[in-house]
Short mmCIF file of C-alpha atoms and ligand atoms in Angstrom, two decimals:
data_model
loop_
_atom_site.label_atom_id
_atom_site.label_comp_id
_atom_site.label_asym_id
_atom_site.label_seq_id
_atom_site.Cartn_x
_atom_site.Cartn_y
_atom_site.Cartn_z
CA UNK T 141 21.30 5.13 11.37
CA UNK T 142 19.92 1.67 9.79
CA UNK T 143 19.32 1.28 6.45
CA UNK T 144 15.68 0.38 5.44
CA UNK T 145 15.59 -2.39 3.81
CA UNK T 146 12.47 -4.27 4.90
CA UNK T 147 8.77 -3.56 3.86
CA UNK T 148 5.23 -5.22 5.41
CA UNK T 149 2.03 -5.46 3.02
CA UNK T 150 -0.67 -5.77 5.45
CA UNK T 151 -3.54 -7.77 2.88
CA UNK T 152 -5.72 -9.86 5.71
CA UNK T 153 -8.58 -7.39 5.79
CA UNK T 154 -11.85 -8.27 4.79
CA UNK T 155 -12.82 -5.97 1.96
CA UNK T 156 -15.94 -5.33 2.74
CA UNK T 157 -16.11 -2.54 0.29
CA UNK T 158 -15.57 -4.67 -2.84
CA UNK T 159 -17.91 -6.96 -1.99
CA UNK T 160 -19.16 -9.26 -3.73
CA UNK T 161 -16.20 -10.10 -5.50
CA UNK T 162 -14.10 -10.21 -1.94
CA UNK T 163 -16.07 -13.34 -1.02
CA UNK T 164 -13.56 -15.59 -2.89
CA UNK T 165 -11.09 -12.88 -4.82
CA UNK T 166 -8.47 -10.76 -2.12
CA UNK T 167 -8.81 -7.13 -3.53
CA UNK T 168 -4.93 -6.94 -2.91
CA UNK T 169 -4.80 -9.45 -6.09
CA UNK T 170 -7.73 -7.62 -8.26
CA UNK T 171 -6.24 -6.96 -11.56
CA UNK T 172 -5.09 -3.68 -12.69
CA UNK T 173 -4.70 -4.22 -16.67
CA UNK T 174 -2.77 -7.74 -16.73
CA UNK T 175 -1.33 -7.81 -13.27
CA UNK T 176 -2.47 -7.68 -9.22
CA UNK T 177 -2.43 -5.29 -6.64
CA UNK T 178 0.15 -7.22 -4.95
CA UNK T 179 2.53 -7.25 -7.92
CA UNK T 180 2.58 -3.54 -8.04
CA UNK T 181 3.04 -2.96 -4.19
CA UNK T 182 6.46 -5.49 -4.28
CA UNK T 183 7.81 -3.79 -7.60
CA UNK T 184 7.76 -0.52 -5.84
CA UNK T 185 9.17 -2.03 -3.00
CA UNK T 186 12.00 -3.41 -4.32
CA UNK T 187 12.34 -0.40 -6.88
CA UNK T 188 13.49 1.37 -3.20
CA UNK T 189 15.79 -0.84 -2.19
CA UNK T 190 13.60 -3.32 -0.17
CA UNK T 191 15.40 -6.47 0.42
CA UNK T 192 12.32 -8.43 2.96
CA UNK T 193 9.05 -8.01 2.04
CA UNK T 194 6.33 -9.45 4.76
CA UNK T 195 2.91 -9.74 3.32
CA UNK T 196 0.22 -10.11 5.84
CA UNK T 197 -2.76 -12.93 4.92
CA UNK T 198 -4.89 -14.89 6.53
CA UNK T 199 -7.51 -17.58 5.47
CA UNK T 200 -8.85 -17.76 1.70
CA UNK T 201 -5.77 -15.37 0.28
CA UNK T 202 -2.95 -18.62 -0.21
CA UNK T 203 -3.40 -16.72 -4.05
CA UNK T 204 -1.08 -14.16 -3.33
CA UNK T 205 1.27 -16.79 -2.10
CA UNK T 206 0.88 -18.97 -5.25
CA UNK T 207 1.49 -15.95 -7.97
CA UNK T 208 4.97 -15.24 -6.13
CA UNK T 209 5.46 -18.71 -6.17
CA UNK T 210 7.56 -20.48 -9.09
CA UNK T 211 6.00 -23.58 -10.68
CA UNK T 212 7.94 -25.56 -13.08
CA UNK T 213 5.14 -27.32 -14.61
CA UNK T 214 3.58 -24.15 -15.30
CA UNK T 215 7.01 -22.43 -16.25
CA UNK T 216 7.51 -25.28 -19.09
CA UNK T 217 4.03 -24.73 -20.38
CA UNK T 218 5.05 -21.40 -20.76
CA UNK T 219 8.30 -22.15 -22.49
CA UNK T 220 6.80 -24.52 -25.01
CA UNK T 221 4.14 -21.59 -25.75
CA UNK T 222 7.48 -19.35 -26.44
CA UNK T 223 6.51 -17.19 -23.26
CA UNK T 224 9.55 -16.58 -21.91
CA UNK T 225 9.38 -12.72 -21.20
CA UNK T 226 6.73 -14.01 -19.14
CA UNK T 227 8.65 -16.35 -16.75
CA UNK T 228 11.67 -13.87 -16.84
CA UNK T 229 10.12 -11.02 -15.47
CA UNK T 230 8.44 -12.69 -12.40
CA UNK T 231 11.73 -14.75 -11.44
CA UNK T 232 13.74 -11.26 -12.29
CA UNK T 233 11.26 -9.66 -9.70
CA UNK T 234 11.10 -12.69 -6.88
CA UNK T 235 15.36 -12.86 -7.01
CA UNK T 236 15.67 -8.93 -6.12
CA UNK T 237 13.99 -9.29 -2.59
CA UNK T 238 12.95 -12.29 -0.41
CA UNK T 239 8.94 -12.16 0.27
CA UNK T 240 7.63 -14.37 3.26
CA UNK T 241 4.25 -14.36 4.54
CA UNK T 242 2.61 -14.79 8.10
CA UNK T 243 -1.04 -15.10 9.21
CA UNK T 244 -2.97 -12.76 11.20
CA UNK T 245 -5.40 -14.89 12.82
CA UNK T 246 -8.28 -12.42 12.63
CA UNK T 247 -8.89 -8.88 10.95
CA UNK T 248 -8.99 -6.82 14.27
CA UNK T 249 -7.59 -3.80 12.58
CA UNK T 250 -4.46 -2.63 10.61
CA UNK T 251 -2.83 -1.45 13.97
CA UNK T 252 -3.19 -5.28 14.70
CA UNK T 253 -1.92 -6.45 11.13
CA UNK T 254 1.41 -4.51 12.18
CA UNK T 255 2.02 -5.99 15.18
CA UNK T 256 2.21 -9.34 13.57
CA UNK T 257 5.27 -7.79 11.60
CA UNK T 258 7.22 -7.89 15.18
CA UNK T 259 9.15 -10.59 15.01
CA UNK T 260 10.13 -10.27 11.37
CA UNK T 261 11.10 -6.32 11.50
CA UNK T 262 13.16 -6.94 15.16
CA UNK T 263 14.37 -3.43 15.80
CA UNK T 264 14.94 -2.04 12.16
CA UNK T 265 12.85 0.46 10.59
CA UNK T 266 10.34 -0.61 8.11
CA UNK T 267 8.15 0.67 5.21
CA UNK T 268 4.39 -0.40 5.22
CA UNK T 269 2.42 -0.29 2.00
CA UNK T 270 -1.04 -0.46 2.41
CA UNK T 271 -2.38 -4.02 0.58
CA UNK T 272 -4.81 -1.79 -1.61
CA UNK T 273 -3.04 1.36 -2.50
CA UNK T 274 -1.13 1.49 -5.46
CA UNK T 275 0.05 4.56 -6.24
CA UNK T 276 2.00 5.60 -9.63
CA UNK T 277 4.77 7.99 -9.41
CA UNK T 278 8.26 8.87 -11.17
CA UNK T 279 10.14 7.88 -8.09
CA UNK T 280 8.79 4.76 -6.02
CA UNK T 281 6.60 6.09 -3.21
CA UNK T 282 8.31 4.06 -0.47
CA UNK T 283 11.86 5.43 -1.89
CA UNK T 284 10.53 8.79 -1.46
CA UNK T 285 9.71 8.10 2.63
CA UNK T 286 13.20 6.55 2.98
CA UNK T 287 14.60 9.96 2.21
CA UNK T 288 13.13 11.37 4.78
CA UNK T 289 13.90 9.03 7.01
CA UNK T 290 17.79 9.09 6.10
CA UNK T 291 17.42 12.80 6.59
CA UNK T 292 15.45 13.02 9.76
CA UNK T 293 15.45 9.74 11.21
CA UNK T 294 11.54 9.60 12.19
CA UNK T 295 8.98 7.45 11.12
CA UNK T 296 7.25 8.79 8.34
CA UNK T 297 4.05 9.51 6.89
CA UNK T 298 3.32 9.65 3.41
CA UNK T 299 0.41 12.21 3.18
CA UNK T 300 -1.36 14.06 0.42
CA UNK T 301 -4.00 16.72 0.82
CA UNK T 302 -8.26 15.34 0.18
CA UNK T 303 -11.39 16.56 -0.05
CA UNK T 304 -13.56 17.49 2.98
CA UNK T 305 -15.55 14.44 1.97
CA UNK T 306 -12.90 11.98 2.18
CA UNK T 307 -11.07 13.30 5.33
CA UNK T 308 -13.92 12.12 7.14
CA UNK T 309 -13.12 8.62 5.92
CA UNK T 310 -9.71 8.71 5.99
CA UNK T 311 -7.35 10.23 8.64
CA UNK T 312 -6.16 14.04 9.37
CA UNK T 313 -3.07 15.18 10.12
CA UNK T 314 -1.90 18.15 12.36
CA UNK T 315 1.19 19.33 10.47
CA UNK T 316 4.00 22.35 10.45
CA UNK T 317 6.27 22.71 6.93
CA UNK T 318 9.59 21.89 7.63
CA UNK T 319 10.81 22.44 3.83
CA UNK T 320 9.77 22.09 0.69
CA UNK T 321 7.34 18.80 0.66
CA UNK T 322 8.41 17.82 4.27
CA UNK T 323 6.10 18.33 7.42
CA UNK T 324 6.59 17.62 11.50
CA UNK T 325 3.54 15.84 12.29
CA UNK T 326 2.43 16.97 16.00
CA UNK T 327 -1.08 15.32 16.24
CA UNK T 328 -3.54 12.98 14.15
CA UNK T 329 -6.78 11.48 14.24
CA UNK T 330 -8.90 8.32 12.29
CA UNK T 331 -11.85 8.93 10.75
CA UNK T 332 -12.85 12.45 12.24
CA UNK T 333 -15.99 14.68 12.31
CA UNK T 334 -15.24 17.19 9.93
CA UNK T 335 -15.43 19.81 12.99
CA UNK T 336 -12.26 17.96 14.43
CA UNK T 337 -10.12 17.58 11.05
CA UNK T 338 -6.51 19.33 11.64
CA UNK T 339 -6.07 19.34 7.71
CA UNK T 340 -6.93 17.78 4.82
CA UNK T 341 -3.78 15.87 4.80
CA UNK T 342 -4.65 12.59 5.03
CA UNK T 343 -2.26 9.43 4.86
CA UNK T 344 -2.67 7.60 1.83
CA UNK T 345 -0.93 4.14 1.67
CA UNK T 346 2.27 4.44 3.17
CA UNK T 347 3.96 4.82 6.15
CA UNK T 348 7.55 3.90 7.37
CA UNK T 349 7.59 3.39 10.92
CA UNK T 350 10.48 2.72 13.81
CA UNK T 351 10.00 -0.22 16.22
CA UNK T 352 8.92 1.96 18.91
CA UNK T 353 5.48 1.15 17.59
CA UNK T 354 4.99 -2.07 18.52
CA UNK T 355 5.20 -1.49 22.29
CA UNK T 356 2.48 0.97 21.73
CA UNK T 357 0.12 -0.77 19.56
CA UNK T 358 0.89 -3.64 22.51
CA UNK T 359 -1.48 -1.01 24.43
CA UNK T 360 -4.05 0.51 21.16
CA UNK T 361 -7.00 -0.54 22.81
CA UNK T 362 -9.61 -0.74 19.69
CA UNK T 363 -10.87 2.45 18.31
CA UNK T 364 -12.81 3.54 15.18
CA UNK T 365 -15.44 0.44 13.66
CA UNK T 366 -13.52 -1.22 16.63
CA UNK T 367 -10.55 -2.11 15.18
CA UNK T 368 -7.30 -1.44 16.31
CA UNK T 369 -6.88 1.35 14.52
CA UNK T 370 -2.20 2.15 13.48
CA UNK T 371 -3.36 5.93 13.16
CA UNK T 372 -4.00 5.68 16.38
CA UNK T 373 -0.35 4.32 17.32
CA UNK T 374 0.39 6.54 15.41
CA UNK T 375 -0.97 9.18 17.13
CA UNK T 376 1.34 8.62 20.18
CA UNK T 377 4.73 7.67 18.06
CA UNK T 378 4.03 11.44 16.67
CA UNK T 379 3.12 13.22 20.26
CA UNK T 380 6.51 10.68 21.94
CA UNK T 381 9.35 10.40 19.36
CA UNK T 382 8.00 12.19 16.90
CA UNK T 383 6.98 11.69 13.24
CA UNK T 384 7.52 13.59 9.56
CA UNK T 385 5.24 13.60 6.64
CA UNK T 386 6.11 13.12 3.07
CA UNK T 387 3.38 14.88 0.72
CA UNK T 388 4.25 12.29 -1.67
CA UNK T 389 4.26 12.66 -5.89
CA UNK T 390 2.29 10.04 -7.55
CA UNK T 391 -1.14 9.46 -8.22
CA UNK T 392 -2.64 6.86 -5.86
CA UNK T 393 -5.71 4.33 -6.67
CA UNK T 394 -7.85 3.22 -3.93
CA UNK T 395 -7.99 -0.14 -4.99
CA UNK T 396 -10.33 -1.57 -2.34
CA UNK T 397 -13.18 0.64 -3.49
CA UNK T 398 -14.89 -0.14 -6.89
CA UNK T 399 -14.50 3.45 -8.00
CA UNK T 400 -10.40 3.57 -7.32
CA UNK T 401 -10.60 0.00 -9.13
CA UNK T 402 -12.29 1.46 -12.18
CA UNK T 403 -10.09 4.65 -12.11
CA UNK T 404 -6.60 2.44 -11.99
CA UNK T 405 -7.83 0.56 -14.70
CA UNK T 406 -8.67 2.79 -17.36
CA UNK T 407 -5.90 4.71 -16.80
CA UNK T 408 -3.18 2.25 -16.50
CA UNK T 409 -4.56 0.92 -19.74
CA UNK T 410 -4.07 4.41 -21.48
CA UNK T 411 -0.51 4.11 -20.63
CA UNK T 412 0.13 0.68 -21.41
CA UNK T 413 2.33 0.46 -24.37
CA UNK T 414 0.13 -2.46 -26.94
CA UNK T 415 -3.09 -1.40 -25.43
CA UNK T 416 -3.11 2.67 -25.43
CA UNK T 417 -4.04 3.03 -28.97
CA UNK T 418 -7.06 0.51 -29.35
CA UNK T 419 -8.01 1.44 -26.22
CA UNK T 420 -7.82 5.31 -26.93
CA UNK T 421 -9.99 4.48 -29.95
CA UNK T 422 -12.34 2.30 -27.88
CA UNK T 423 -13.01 5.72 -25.35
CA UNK T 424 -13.37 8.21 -27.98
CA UNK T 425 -16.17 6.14 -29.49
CA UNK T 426 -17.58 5.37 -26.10
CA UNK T 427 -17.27 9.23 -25.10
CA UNK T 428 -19.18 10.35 -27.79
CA UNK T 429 -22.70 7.89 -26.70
CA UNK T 430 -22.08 9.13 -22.47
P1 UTP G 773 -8.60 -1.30 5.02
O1 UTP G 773 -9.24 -0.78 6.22
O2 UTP G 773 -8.72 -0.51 3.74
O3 UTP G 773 -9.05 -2.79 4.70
O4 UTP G 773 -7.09 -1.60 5.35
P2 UTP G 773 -10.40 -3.57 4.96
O5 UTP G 773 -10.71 -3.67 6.41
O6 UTP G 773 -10.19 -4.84 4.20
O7 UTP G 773 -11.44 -2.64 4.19
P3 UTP G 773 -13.01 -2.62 4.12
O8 UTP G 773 -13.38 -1.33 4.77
O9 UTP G 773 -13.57 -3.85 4.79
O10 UTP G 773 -13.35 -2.60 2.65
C1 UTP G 773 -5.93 -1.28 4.55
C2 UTP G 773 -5.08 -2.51 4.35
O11 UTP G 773 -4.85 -3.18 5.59
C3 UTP G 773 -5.20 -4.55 5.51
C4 UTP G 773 -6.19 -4.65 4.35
O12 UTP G 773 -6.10 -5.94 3.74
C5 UTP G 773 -5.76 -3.53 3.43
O13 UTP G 773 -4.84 -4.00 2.46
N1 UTP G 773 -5.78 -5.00 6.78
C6 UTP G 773 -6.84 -4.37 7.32
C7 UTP G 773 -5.23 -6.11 7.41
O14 UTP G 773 -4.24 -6.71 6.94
N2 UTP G 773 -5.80 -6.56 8.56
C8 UTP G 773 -6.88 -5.96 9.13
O15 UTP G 773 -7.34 -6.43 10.21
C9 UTP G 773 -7.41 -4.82 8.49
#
């Protein structure tokens, strides 16, 4: 069986749910503390093992391009400023995997986001972490998935379990436990009536999928808000080849909301290592006015 080593971040959607700021600023770089979205997505890529990392843009996000990017003029502003840890860290993180970017001409969907990953996955398996879902965990997400795949060789889903009130947002899945944290998915569905949920397991941010998608999605005509919906793909990958689920450990953020953008915040700050203390302070005072 192949190894995975490649990854797609799919970050050409429009955001429409962290608007305003979306206008000119790509949620997938939106800060968490001192650092994007996208910064957090590649670490835990290449913490698994990823070697290619495809990130998916189109017009207005050449940011996420530039902060990968190295600059020498910038670099030896750094330097002279003594800011070396600084410069260290990003090359340290660009030299473990190669990250190349492609264009999807228009936001018709993430289903149609993937499909632009063709020609860079060719017939190897491939993780896909969603541009705004970071999740923190003891062992990367992605690596996680990979296991499963090593062990089952499926395309995988990386599921948790959600509220009544999300599923409807999100997706369901129709599962049966193989062991321990490991499910056979049989069925799934995007955005359902809460009369045609299967579960409340829901995918959340990550998936690692087998080329056999793209000759479906080739055929995903559009489907929920019209967009050409993966869970749908998906949906027939699962019912054809087959498909696992991962209920993953980590706590995920749902950075392109403002509430998953506020939660990620405050509580990577509590475990940041200068800013924990002052900023413990700084709630305790706050707490005490609410
Ligand atoms: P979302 O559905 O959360 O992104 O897709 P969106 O369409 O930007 O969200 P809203 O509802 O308008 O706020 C999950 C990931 O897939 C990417 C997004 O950038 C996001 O990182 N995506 C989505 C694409 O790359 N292309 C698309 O056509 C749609």
């Amino acid at each position: 069986m192949k190894k995975v080593t490649k990854a797609v971040i799919p970050a050409a959607g429009l955001g429409t749910r962290m608007l305003p700021i979306a206008r000119s600023v790509p949620k997938e770089v939106l800060p968490i503390v001192d650092r994007p979205v996208m910064e957090y997505l590649v670490r835990e890529a290449v913490d698994s093992g990823i070697k290619d990392i495809l990130i998916i843009t189109n017009r207005g996000k050449g940011v996420i391009e530039d902060y990968f990017d190295h600059s020498p003029e910038y670099e030896d502003k750094l330097r002279a400023k003594g800011k070396l840890d600084e410069i260290e860290a990003m090359r340290e993180l660009t030299s473990k995997a190669n990250i190349y970017f492609i264009r999807q001409k228009e936001p018709k969907g993430l289903g149609h986001a993937i499909s632009c990953a063709k020609a860079f996955t060719g017939d190897d398996p491939f993780c896909v972490l969603y541009g705004d879902d970071v999740i923190a965990s003891e062992v990367p997400v992605c690596r996680q998935l990979i296991c499963a795949y090593d062990k089952y060789g499926l395309g995988v889903a990386g599921v948790n379990r959600v509220t009544d009130e999300q599923i409807v947002k999100y997706c369901s899945l129709k599962v049966d436990p193989i062991e321990n944290n490991e499910y056979k998915v049989s069925d799934m569905i995007e955005k359902p009536k809460i009369e045609q949920k299967f579960s409340n397991f829901s995918i959340l941010g990550r998936v690692l999928l087998t080329s056999d998608i793209y000759d479906i999605l080739d055929r995903t005509e559009p489907g929920a808000g019209n967009e050409i919906q993966l869970t749908d793909a998906m949906r027939e990958l699962c019912r054809t080849k087959g498909m696992t689920a991962v209920e993953f450990e980590g706590t995920r953020y749902d950075m392109g909301s403002k509430l998953g953008f506020l939660y990620a915040n405050v509580e990577y700050a509590l475990r940041h290592p200068e800013l924990s203390e002052p900023f413990k302070a700084y709630l305790r005072e706050l707490t005490k006015t609410l």
